[in-house]
Amino acid sequence: MDAHSRGRADEMDAADQWVLNPQTGNYELRPSHSGTESSGTSRTSDHYGSDNRNEPLREVPEQRNRRSARSGHTQEQPQVPAGRRKRTSPKARRKKALLWTGGVMAFVIVAGSAGAYALYQKFNGNLDTVDVGDAGSKSVAAAGPLNILIIGTDKRTGSGNEGYGDKGSTGHADTNILFHVSADRTNATAMSIPRDLMTDIPECTTKQPDGSQKVIPGSRNVRFNVSLGQEGRDPGCTMRTVKKITGLSVDHFMMVDFNAVKELSTAVGGVKVCLAKAVKDPDSHLDLPAGESTVQGEQALAFVRTRHSFGNQSDLDRIKVQQQFIGSMIRQMKSDDTLTSPTKLFGLADAATKALTVDSGIGSIKKLTSLAQELGRIDTKNITFVTLPVIDNPAEPTPITVVVEPQKSEQLFAMMRSDTSLTEVKQKETAARSKQQAVLKGAKADPADIRVDVLNGGSIAGAADATVTWLKTEQGVPEATNKANAPAKIDLTTLAYAPDQADQARALAAIMGLPATALKQGTADAEGLQAMVLTLGADFKGAGVPVTGPAKAPEDIQKASADKAECAK
């Protein structure tokens, strides 16, 4: 007999608990067997007001029938005596649902795609994957911060989407969010990147359908959205473009099209949105009254697509609306109404996995479940939406496109690179200063006694040579040596030193303006005239420019919290 027959349903394979409700046509959890039936009966209550004594419950596709495999026929299930089972409290059911879903994903695109359904091989078949090579390869369970690029394309797949997007387009990077998850998994920053941002797209290598590789040349001063689709570029090209802009390595991508918004919003029973004024937009077909409404399907898609109804009718104002919508969907996915509804969870998982295209590093339900467990630990109040700081493109008489605002954007990138949360920036800055003061406290060597080898692991050509020259001529460090390029590029500058070189390390850190996190002490003392090793990273901006971290949060940037509802204006 199976686990359910033995009264141990909690130990069952999750797939074996699903049955088809013949009245609704939806798959739902196998109903508990009542203890009121007479002993020895093989009656199977359908739990919907009728008895199907002779017709067994239909099972979820690909469900394993353990009973048939063992005996060749369905065994009768013995009665569970009355009083043996205790009614589960709503609180306990909710806790079980949370555990069962692996901690619902913190971000809307991935929220429904993982959870308890890892055992459903049909969901594996739903997923589409792309091999992006070395554009992103970090393991889901790897220590440290995690960066996931969410791409919404304008590809017109799906019923009813023929009138949207560019005709014949393979899909451009229309909506883009870099989701940065902190190393301790307590907070996240979701940074939107405008599709009309003018930038440089680096050369990228793509894998063709026949398995061969094709190198696509880079492009200068083009819209960000053509980093995908144009000239055969794949999501790996978009990931590389994001790294070029921000200095942040992108670990994974998740891509969806128009259908995802329609189907996910429907799967959760609708998403609450709020409008400061009534809207009737003939272009997007959005038609909603002022105040709060619940949208799904076509109206949900219209809400996130409209660009003529809010603010100055720009793509930047549409980004704000999209962030509000995503925040609301996150709250709905984490609500009791969703977590305790097997039907909604099943529908959400099915819709999300059908909508998703991901990199091969997370291209299975098992890997997505692992990712869900990582992201599910984040409280919605610690998820901050922000938009990349930009200004109107000065090269255009009537600006349509935008360019990066250098000062504020670099502050934001530095915060993300140093893993400083926008929701906890003051506490993080205080802690970092205290740590740096503790590390740098103590005796410092004379500059003339510092011995250091300098390597360039950043993006500035000749940085190691320039730094060595600066140290020698302006800082009185004669034993600085240029060791050319590092074996690999790194994001953050590091200074590796031996325990008996601590005085030298403190002195060089003060000269260079290094943060405490840059100092990496080894375990063995230096041998003879062994030098420390300074490796310049992507955060290095030039000789004599302090390498600060974590950076102060930029002022006057657009941001919003995922746990707060706002009305679109």
Coordinates of C-alpha atoms in Angstrom, one line a residue:
M1 CA 0.0 0.0 0.0
D2 CA 1.2 3.6 -0.6
A3 CA 2.1 6.2 1.9
H4 CA -1.3 7.8 1.8
S5 CA -3.0 4.4 2.6
R6 CA -0.7 4.0 5.6
G7 CA -1.7 7.3 7.0
R8 CA 1.6 9.0 6.2
A9 CA 0.5 11.3 3.4
D10 CA 3.1 13.9 4.5
E11 CA 5.9 11.5 3.3
M12 CA 4.4 11.0 -0.1
D13 CA 6.0 12.1 -3.3
A14 CA 4.2 15.5 -4.0
A15 CA 3.3 14.3 -7.5
D16 CA 1.2 11.4 -6.1
Q17 CA -1.0 13.8 -4.0
W18 CA -2.6 15.4 -7.1
V19 CA -5.8 14.2 -8.7
L20 CA -8.3 15.7 -11.2
N21 CA -11.4 17.2 -9.8
P22 CA -14.0 15.9 -12.4
Q23 CA -16.3 18.9 -11.7
T24 CA -13.8 21.7 -12.3
G25 CA -11.3 20.0 -14.6
N26 CA -8.5 21.3 -12.3
Y27 CA -5.8 19.2 -10.7
E28 CA -6.0 19.4 -6.9
L29 CA -4.5 17.7 -3.8
R30 CA -5.8 14.2 -3.2
P31 CA -8.6 14.5 -0.6
S32 CA -8.1 13.0 2.8
H33 CA -10.0 9.8 3.3
S34 CA -12.8 10.0 5.8
G35 CA -12.9 7.7 8.8
T36 CA -16.7 7.3 8.6
E37 CA -16.6 4.6 5.9
S38 CA -17.2 1.0 6.9
S39 CA -14.2 -1.2 7.3
G40 CA -13.1 -3.1 4.2
T41 CA -14.6 -0.7 1.6
S42 CA -12.6 0.4 -1.3
R43 CA -14.8 3.5 -1.8
T44 CA -12.9 6.5 -3.1
S45 CA -14.7 9.7 -2.1
D46 CA -14.3 12.3 -4.8
H47 CA -14.6 15.1 -2.2
Y48 CA -16.9 17.1 -4.4
G49 CA -20.3 15.8 -3.2
S50 CA -20.5 12.5 -4.9
D51 CA -19.1 9.0 -4.6
N52 CA -17.2 7.4 -7.5
R53 CA -17.2 3.8 -6.2
N54 CA -16.1 2.1 -9.4
E55 CA -14.1 4.9 -11.2
P56 CA -10.6 5.5 -9.8
L57 CA -9.4 9.1 -9.5
R58 CA -7.6 10.3 -12.6
E59 CA -4.0 11.1 -12.0
V60 CA -1.7 14.0 -12.9
P61 CA 0.2 13.3 -16.1
E62 CA 3.4 11.5 -15.5
Q63 CA 2.4 10.5 -12.0
R64 CA 4.0 7.4 -10.8
N65 CA 1.4 4.7 -9.9
R66 CA 3.2 2.8 -7.2
R67 CA 0.3 0.5 -6.5
S68 CA 0.1 -0.7 -10.1
A69 CA 3.8 -1.1 -10.3
R70 CA 3.9 -3.4 -7.4
S71 CA 0.8 -5.5 -7.8
G72 CA -0.6 -4.9 -11.3
H73 CA -3.9 -3.8 -9.8
T74 CA -5.1 -1.1 -7.5
Q75 CA -5.2 -2.2 -3.9
E76 CA -8.0 -1.4 -1.6
Q77 CA -7.2 1.3 1.0
P78 CA -8.0 0.3 4.5
Q79 CA -10.0 2.6 6.6
V80 CA -8.2 5.0 8.9
P81 CA -10.0 4.8 12.2
A82 CA -11.9 7.8 13.3
G83 CA -9.9 10.1 15.7
R84 CA -6.5 9.0 14.3
R85 CA -6.1 12.2 12.3
K86 CA -6.2 15.7 13.8
R87 CA -7.6 18.6 11.9
T88 CA -4.7 20.9 10.8
S89 CA -5.0 24.5 11.9
P90 CA -5.0 27.3 9.2
K91 CA -1.6 28.5 10.6
A92 CA -0.1 25.0 10.3
R93 CA -1.4 24.6 6.8
R94 CA 0.1 27.9 5.8
K95 CA 3.4 27.0 7.4
K96 CA 3.3 23.6 5.5
A97 CA 2.5 25.4 2.3
L98 CA 5.5 27.7 2.7
L99 CA 7.8 24.8 3.4
W100 CA 6.2 22.8 0.6
T101 CA 6.9 25.6 -2.0
G102 CA 10.5 25.8 -0.9
G103 CA 9.9 29.4 0.3
V104 CA 8.1 31.2 -2.6
M105 CA 10.5 33.0 -4.8
A106 CA 11.0 36.6 -4.0
F107 CA 10.8 37.8 -7.6
V108 CA 7.7 37.6 -9.7
I109 CA 9.1 35.9 -12.8
V110 CA 10.6 33.0 -10.8
A111 CA 8.1 32.9 -8.0
G112 CA 5.7 30.4 -9.6
S113 CA 8.2 28.3 -11.4
A114 CA 9.7 26.4 -8.4
G115 CA 8.5 25.1 -5.1
A116 CA 7.0 21.7 -4.4
Y117 CA 6.7 20.9 -8.0
A118 CA 10.3 19.9 -8.5
L119 CA 9.2 16.3 -8.9
Y120 CA 6.9 17.1 -11.8
Q121 CA 9.0 16.2 -14.9
K122 CA 6.3 17.8 -17.0
F123 CA 7.6 21.2 -15.8
N124 CA 11.1 20.3 -16.9
G125 CA 9.6 19.9 -20.4
N126 CA 8.0 23.4 -20.1
L127 CA 11.3 25.1 -19.7
D128 CA 13.3 26.5 -22.6
T129 CA 17.1 26.9 -22.1
V130 CA 19.9 28.8 -23.8
D131 CA 23.6 28.0 -23.4
V132 CA 25.3 31.4 -22.8
G133 CA 28.7 30.0 -22.3
D134 CA 30.9 32.0 -19.9
A135 CA 28.5 35.0 -19.8
G136 CA 27.1 33.5 -16.6
S137 CA 28.1 30.3 -14.8
K138 CA 27.9 30.7 -11.1
S139 CA 26.3 27.8 -9.2
V140 CA 22.9 28.6 -7.6
A141 CA 24.2 27.5 -4.2
A142 CA 27.6 29.4 -4.5
A143 CA 28.5 31.7 -1.7
G144 CA 28.4 35.5 -2.3
P145 CA 25.9 37.9 -4.0
L146 CA 23.8 36.6 -6.9
N147 CA 22.9 38.7 -10.0
I148 CA 20.0 37.6 -12.1
L149 CA 19.0 39.5 -15.3
I150 CA 15.2 39.5 -15.9
I151 CA 14.4 40.2 -19.6
G152 CA 10.9 40.9 -20.9
T153 CA 10.9 40.7 -24.7
D154 CA 8.5 42.2 -27.3
K155 CA 8.3 38.9 -29.1
R156 CA 4.6 38.4 -30.3
T157 CA 4.1 34.8 -29.3
G158 CA 0.9 33.6 -27.8
S159 CA -2.8 33.9 -28.7
G160 CA -4.0 37.5 -29.1
N161 CA -0.5 39.1 -29.1
E162 CA -0.3 39.6 -32.9
G163 CA -1.0 43.3 -32.5
Y164 CA 1.8 44.0 -30.0
G165 CA 5.5 44.5 -30.5
D166 CA 7.5 44.8 -33.7
K167 CA 6.2 42.8 -36.6
G168 CA 8.5 39.9 -37.4
S169 CA 10.8 40.6 -34.4
T170 CA 12.6 37.7 -32.8
G171 CA 12.3 39.7 -29.6
H172 CA 14.3 42.6 -28.2
A173 CA 15.3 43.4 -24.6
D174 CA 12.1 45.5 -24.0
T175 CA 12.0 45.3 -20.2
N176 CA 15.1 44.7 -18.2
I177 CA 15.7 44.3 -14.5
L178 CA 19.0 43.4 -12.9
F179 CA 18.0 41.5 -9.7
H180 CA 20.9 41.7 -7.2
V181 CA 20.6 39.4 -4.2
S182 CA 22.8 40.0 -1.2
A183 CA 25.3 37.4 0.0
D184 CA 23.4 36.8 3.2
R185 CA 20.1 36.5 1.2
T186 CA 18.3 39.1 3.4
N187 CA 17.7 41.8 0.8
A188 CA 17.7 42.5 -2.9
T189 CA 17.9 45.4 -5.3
A190 CA 16.0 45.2 -8.5
M191 CA 17.4 47.8 -10.9
S192 CA 15.5 48.6 -14.1
I193 CA 17.6 49.4 -17.2
P194 CA 15.7 51.5 -19.8
R195 CA 15.4 50.0 -23.2
D196 CA 16.2 53.3 -24.8
L197 CA 19.5 53.7 -23.0
M198 CA 22.3 54.5 -25.6
T199 CA 25.3 52.3 -24.8
D200 CA 28.0 50.1 -26.3
I201 CA 27.3 46.4 -26.9
P202 CA 30.4 44.3 -26.6
E203 CA 31.4 41.5 -28.9
C204 CA 29.7 38.2 -27.9
T205 CA 29.9 34.6 -28.8
T206 CA 26.6 32.7 -29.4
K207 CA 25.9 29.0 -29.8
Q208 CA 24.0 28.2 -33.0
P209 CA 21.3 25.5 -33.4
D210 CA 23.8 23.2 -35.0
G211 CA 26.1 23.4 -32.1
S212 CA 28.6 25.7 -33.8
Q213 CA 29.7 29.1 -32.4
K214 CA 29.2 32.5 -34.0
V215 CA 31.0 35.6 -32.9
I216 CA 28.8 38.7 -33.2
P217 CA 30.7 42.0 -33.5
G218 CA 30.1 44.7 -30.9
S219 CA 28.2 47.9 -31.6
R220 CA 28.9 51.4 -30.4
N221 CA 26.3 54.0 -29.3
V222 CA 23.2 51.9 -29.9
R223 CA 20.0 51.3 -27.9
F224 CA 20.3 48.8 -25.1
N225 CA 17.3 46.8 -26.4
V226 CA 19.2 45.7 -29.5
S227 CA 21.6 43.7 -27.2
L228 CA 19.0 40.9 -27.8
G229 CA 17.6 39.7 -31.1
Q230 CA 19.4 42.1 -33.4
E231 CA 22.0 40.4 -35.6
G232 CA 21.3 37.1 -33.9
R233 CA 22.3 38.2 -30.4
D234 CA 21.2 35.9 -27.6
P235 CA 20.6 36.7 -23.8
G236 CA 24.3 36.1 -23.2
C237 CA 25.0 39.3 -25.2
T238 CA 22.5 41.2 -23.0
M239 CA 24.3 39.8 -19.9
R240 CA 27.6 41.0 -21.2
T241 CA 26.2 44.4 -22.0
V242 CA 24.9 44.8 -18.5
K243 CA 28.3 43.8 -17.1
K244 CA 30.0 46.4 -19.3
I245 CA 27.6 49.1 -18.0
T246 CA 27.6 48.2 -14.3
G247 CA 30.8 46.3 -13.6
L248 CA 28.6 43.5 -12.1
S249 CA 28.9 40.0 -13.4
V250 CA 25.5 38.5 -14.3
D251 CA 25.1 34.9 -13.0
H252 CA 21.9 33.9 -14.7
F253 CA 19.1 35.2 -16.9
M254 CA 15.3 34.6 -17.0
M255 CA 13.4 35.7 -20.1
V256 CA 9.7 36.0 -20.8
D257 CA 7.4 37.5 -23.4
F258 CA 4.0 39.1 -23.4
N259 CA 2.2 35.9 -22.6
A260 CA 3.9 35.7 -19.2
V261 CA 2.2 38.8 -17.8
K262 CA -1.2 37.6 -19.1
E263 CA -0.9 34.0 -17.8
L264 CA 0.9 34.6 -14.5
S265 CA -1.6 37.4 -13.5
T266 CA -4.4 35.1 -14.3
A267 CA -2.9 32.1 -12.4
V268 CA -2.8 34.1 -9.2
G269 CA -6.4 35.2 -9.6
G270 CA -5.5 38.8 -10.6
V271 CA -3.1 41.5 -9.4
K272 CA -4.2 44.6 -7.5
V273 CA -3.2 47.9 -9.0
C274 CA -4.0 51.5 -8.2
L275 CA -4.5 54.5 -10.4
A276 CA -4.5 58.2 -9.3
K277 CA -6.8 59.0 -12.1
A278 CA -9.1 57.0 -14.6
V279 CA -7.3 55.8 -17.7
K280 CA -8.6 54.9 -21.1
D281 CA -5.7 54.4 -23.5
P282 CA -6.6 53.5 -27.1
D283 CA -3.0 52.3 -27.8
S284 CA -2.5 49.8 -25.0
H285 CA -6.3 49.3 -24.6
L286 CA -6.0 50.0 -20.9
D287 CA -9.4 51.0 -19.5
L288 CA -9.6 51.4 -15.7
P289 CA -11.2 53.7 -13.2
A290 CA -9.4 55.8 -10.6
G291 CA -8.5 53.9 -7.4
E292 CA -7.9 50.2 -6.9
S293 CA -8.6 47.6 -9.5
T294 CA -7.7 43.9 -10.0
V295 CA -6.3 43.1 -13.4
Q296 CA -5.4 39.9 -15.2
G297 CA -4.9 38.7 -18.7
E298 CA -5.2 41.3 -21.4
Q299 CA -5.8 44.2 -18.9
A300 CA -2.7 43.2 -16.9
L301 CA -0.6 43.3 -20.1
A302 CA -2.2 46.6 -21.1
F303 CA -1.3 48.0 -17.6
V304 CA 2.4 47.2 -17.9
R305 CA 2.6 48.2 -21.6
T306 CA 0.9 51.6 -21.5
R307 CA 3.3 54.6 -21.9
H308 CA 0.8 57.4 -22.7
S309 CA -1.2 57.3 -19.5
F310 CA 1.2 58.3 -16.7
G311 CA 3.8 61.0 -16.0
N312 CA 5.4 62.5 -19.1
Q313 CA 4.4 59.5 -21.2
S314 CA 8.0 58.2 -21.4
D315 CA 9.5 54.8 -21.1
L316 CA 10.9 55.9 -17.7
D317 CA 7.4 56.5 -16.4
R318 CA 6.3 53.1 -17.8
I319 CA 9.2 51.5 -15.8
K320 CA 7.7 53.0 -12.6
V321 CA 4.3 51.4 -13.4
Q322 CA 5.9 48.1 -14.2
Q323 CA 7.7 48.1 -10.8
Q324 CA 4.5 48.8 -9.0
F325 CA 2.8 45.9 -10.9
I326 CA 5.7 43.5 -10.1
G327 CA 5.7 44.5 -6.4
S328 CA 1.9 43.9 -6.2
M329 CA 2.3 40.5 -7.9
I330 CA 5.0 39.5 -5.4
R331 CA 2.7 40.4 -2.5
Q332 CA -0.1 38.3 -4.1
M333 CA 2.2 35.3 -4.6
K334 CA 3.3 35.5 -1.0
S335 CA -0.2 35.9 0.3
D336 CA -2.2 33.2 2.2
D337 CA -4.7 33.2 -0.6
T338 CA -2.1 31.9 -3.0
L339 CA 0.1 29.8 -0.7
T340 CA -2.8 27.8 0.7
S341 CA -4.4 27.2 -2.7
P342 CA -3.1 24.0 -4.4
T343 CA -5.0 24.9 -7.6
K344 CA -3.3 28.4 -7.7
L345 CA 0.1 27.0 -6.9
F346 CA -0.2 24.3 -9.6
G347 CA -1.5 26.8 -12.2
L348 CA 1.2 29.3 -11.3
A349 CA 4.0 26.7 -11.6
D350 CA 2.6 25.5 -14.9
A351 CA 2.2 29.1 -16.3
A352 CA 5.6 30.3 -15.1
T353 CA 7.6 27.3 -16.5
K354 CA 5.9 27.6 -19.8
A355 CA 6.7 31.3 -20.0
L356 CA 10.3 31.0 -18.9
T357 CA 13.5 30.8 -21.0
V358 CA 16.6 30.5 -18.8
D359 CA 20.3 29.8 -19.0
S360 CA 21.4 26.2 -18.8
G361 CA 22.9 26.9 -15.4
I362 CA 19.4 27.0 -13.9
G363 CA 17.7 25.1 -16.7
S364 CA 15.8 22.4 -14.7
I365 CA 13.1 22.4 -12.1
K366 CA 15.6 21.0 -9.5
K367 CA 17.9 24.0 -10.1
L368 CA 15.0 26.5 -10.0
T369 CA 13.8 25.0 -6.8
S370 CA 17.3 25.5 -5.3
L371 CA 17.2 29.1 -6.5
A372 CA 13.7 29.5 -5.0
Q373 CA 15.0 28.4 -1.6
E374 CA 17.8 31.0 -1.8
L375 CA 15.4 33.8 -2.9
G376 CA 12.5 32.8 -0.7
R377 CA 14.3 34.0 2.4
I378 CA 14.0 37.6 1.4
D379 CA 11.3 39.7 3.1
T380 CA 9.4 41.9 0.6
K381 CA 10.2 45.0 2.7
N382 CA 13.8 44.4 1.8
I383 CA 13.3 44.2 -2.0
T384 CA 13.9 47.7 -3.4
F385 CA 13.1 48.6 -7.0
V386 CA 15.3 51.3 -8.5
T387 CA 15.9 52.7 -12.0
L388 CA 19.3 53.2 -13.4
P389 CA 20.0 56.9 -13.1
V390 CA 19.9 58.5 -16.6
I391 CA 19.7 61.8 -18.4
D392 CA 18.4 62.9 -21.8
N393 CA 20.7 62.1 -24.6
P394 CA 22.6 65.4 -25.3
A395 CA 23.4 64.3 -28.8
E396 CA 19.7 64.5 -29.8
P397 CA 18.0 67.9 -30.5
T398 CA 14.7 66.5 -29.3
P399 CA 15.8 63.7 -26.9
I400 CA 14.1 60.3 -27.3
T401 CA 16.9 58.2 -25.9
V402 CA 18.8 58.5 -22.7
V403 CA 22.4 58.1 -21.5
V404 CA 23.9 57.0 -18.1
E405 CA 24.1 59.8 -15.5
P406 CA 27.8 59.2 -14.5
Q407 CA 27.9 60.3 -10.9
K408 CA 24.7 58.8 -9.5
S409 CA 24.9 55.6 -11.6
E410 CA 28.5 54.9 -10.4
Q411 CA 27.4 55.4 -6.8
L412 CA 24.5 52.9 -7.3
F413 CA 26.8 50.4 -9.1
A414 CA 29.4 50.7 -6.4
M415 CA 26.8 50.0 -3.7
M416 CA 25.7 46.9 -5.6
R417 CA 29.3 45.8 -6.2
S418 CA 30.0 46.1 -2.5
D419 CA 26.8 44.3 -1.7
T420 CA 25.3 47.3 0.2
S421 CA 21.5 47.2 0.4
L422 CA 19.4 50.2 -0.4
T423 CA 17.1 49.2 2.5
E424 CA 19.9 49.0 5.0
V425 CA 22.4 51.4 3.7
K426 CA 23.0 53.4 6.8
Q427 CA 23.6 50.4 9.0
K428 CA 25.8 48.9 6.4
E429 CA 27.8 52.1 6.0
T430 CA 28.3 52.4 9.7
A431 CA 29.4 48.7 10.1
A432 CA 31.8 49.0 7.1
R433 CA 33.4 52.2 8.5
S434 CA 33.8 50.5 11.9
K435 CA 35.4 47.4 10.2
Q436 CA 37.7 49.5 8.1
Q437 CA 38.8 51.5 11.2
A438 CA 39.5 48.3 13.0
V439 CA 41.5 46.9 10.2
L440 CA 43.5 50.0 9.6
K441 CA 44.1 50.7 13.2
G442 CA 47.6 50.0 14.4
A443 CA 51.2 50.7 13.3
K444 CA 51.8 51.5 9.7
A445 CA 55.0 50.9 7.8
D446 CA 56.9 53.8 6.2
P447 CA 56.1 54.1 2.5
A448 CA 59.7 53.3 1.7
D449 CA 59.4 49.9 3.3
I450 CA 56.3 48.8 1.3
R451 CA 56.9 46.1 -1.2
V452 CA 54.0 45.4 -3.6
D453 CA 53.4 43.8 -7.0
V454 CA 50.6 45.5 -8.9
L455 CA 48.4 43.6 -11.4
N456 CA 45.6 44.9 -13.6
G457 CA 42.4 42.9 -13.3
G458 CA 40.1 45.8 -14.3
S459 CA 39.0 47.4 -17.5
I460 CA 41.4 50.4 -17.7
A461 CA 44.3 49.7 -20.0
G462 CA 47.7 50.5 -18.4
A463 CA 46.2 50.8 -14.9
A464 CA 48.9 48.7 -13.2
D465 CA 51.7 50.8 -14.9
A466 CA 50.0 54.1 -14.0
T467 CA 49.5 53.0 -10.4
V468 CA 53.2 51.9 -10.0
T469 CA 54.4 55.3 -11.4
W470 CA 52.1 57.2 -9.1
L471 CA 53.2 55.2 -6.0
K472 CA 56.9 55.7 -6.8
T473 CA 56.8 59.4 -7.9
E474 CA 54.1 60.8 -5.7
Q475 CA 53.8 58.5 -2.6
G476 CA 57.4 57.5 -2.0
V477 CA 56.9 53.7 -2.5
P478 CA 60.1 52.7 -4.5
E479 CA 59.5 48.9 -4.3
A480 CA 56.3 48.9 -6.4
T481 CA 56.5 46.6 -9.4
N482 CA 54.2 46.4 -12.5
K483 CA 53.2 42.8 -13.1
A484 CA 51.0 43.6 -16.0
N485 CA 47.6 41.9 -16.4
A486 CA 46.0 39.6 -13.8
P487 CA 45.1 36.0 -14.9
A488 CA 41.5 37.0 -14.9
K489 CA 39.3 40.1 -14.6
I490 CA 37.9 40.8 -11.2
D491 CA 35.1 43.2 -9.9
L492 CA 36.7 44.4 -6.7
T493 CA 40.3 45.5 -6.0
T494 CA 42.2 43.2 -3.5
L495 CA 45.4 43.5 -1.6
A496 CA 46.8 40.1 -0.6
Y497 CA 49.4 40.1 2.2
A498 CA 51.1 37.8 4.7
P499 CA 50.5 38.2 8.5
D500 CA 54.0 39.7 9.0
Q501 CA 53.2 42.3 6.3
A502 CA 50.2 43.8 8.2
D503 CA 51.9 47.1 8.8
Q504 CA 52.7 47.4 5.1
A505 CA 49.1 46.5 4.2
R506 CA 47.7 49.1 6.5
A507 CA 50.0 51.8 5.1
L508 CA 49.2 50.9 1.4
A509 CA 45.5 50.7 2.1
A510 CA 45.6 54.3 3.6
I511 CA 47.6 55.5 0.5
M512 CA 45.3 53.8 -2.0
G513 CA 42.0 54.5 -0.2
L514 CA 41.2 50.8 0.0
P515 CA 38.1 49.6 1.9
A516 CA 38.7 47.0 4.6
T517 CA 37.0 44.4 2.5
A518 CA 39.8 44.7 0.0
L519 CA 42.5 43.4 2.4
K520 CA 43.0 39.7 2.2
Q521 CA 45.4 38.3 4.8
G522 CA 47.1 34.9 4.1
T523 CA 48.0 32.2 6.6
A524 CA 51.8 32.0 6.2
D525 CA 54.4 34.7 6.8
A526 CA 56.3 36.2 3.8
E527 CA 59.5 34.6 2.7
G528 CA 62.6 36.9 2.2
L529 CA 61.7 39.9 0.2
Q530 CA 58.3 38.6 -0.9
A531 CA 56.0 41.4 -2.0
M532 CA 52.3 41.9 -1.3
V533 CA 50.0 41.5 -4.3
L534 CA 47.7 44.4 -5.3
T535 CA 45.1 43.4 -8.0
L536 CA 43.2 46.3 -9.4
G537 CA 39.5 45.5 -10.2
A538 CA 36.6 47.0 -12.1
D539 CA 36.1 49.3 -9.1
F540 CA 39.5 51.0 -9.7
K541 CA 39.0 54.3 -11.5
G542 CA 42.5 55.6 -11.8
A543 CA 45.8 56.2 -10.0
G544 CA 45.2 58.5 -7.0
V545 CA 41.5 57.9 -7.0
P546 CA 40.4 56.3 -3.7
V547 CA 38.8 52.9 -4.1
T548 CA 35.8 53.4 -1.8
G549 CA 33.3 51.0 -0.5
P550 CA 30.6 50.6 0.3
A551 CA 29.5 53.8 -1.5
K552 CA 27.0 56.2 -0.2
A553 CA 23.5 55.8 -1.7
P554 CA 22.9 58.3 -4.5
E555 CA 20.3 61.0 -3.7
D556 CA 17.1 61.8 -5.6
I557 CA 16.9 58.5 -7.5
Q558 CA 13.6 56.8 -8.3
K559 CA 13.0 53.8 -6.0
A560 CA 10.2 51.9 -4.4
S561 CA 9.8 49.0 -2.0
A562 CA 8.1 45.8 -3.0
D563 CA 6.0 45.7 0.2
K564 CA 4.2 49.0 -0.4
A565 CA 1.3 49.7 -2.7
E566 CA 1.4 53.0 -4.7
C567 CA -1.0 54.5 -7.2
A568 CA 0.3 55.2 -10.7
K569 CA 0.1 58.9 -11.5

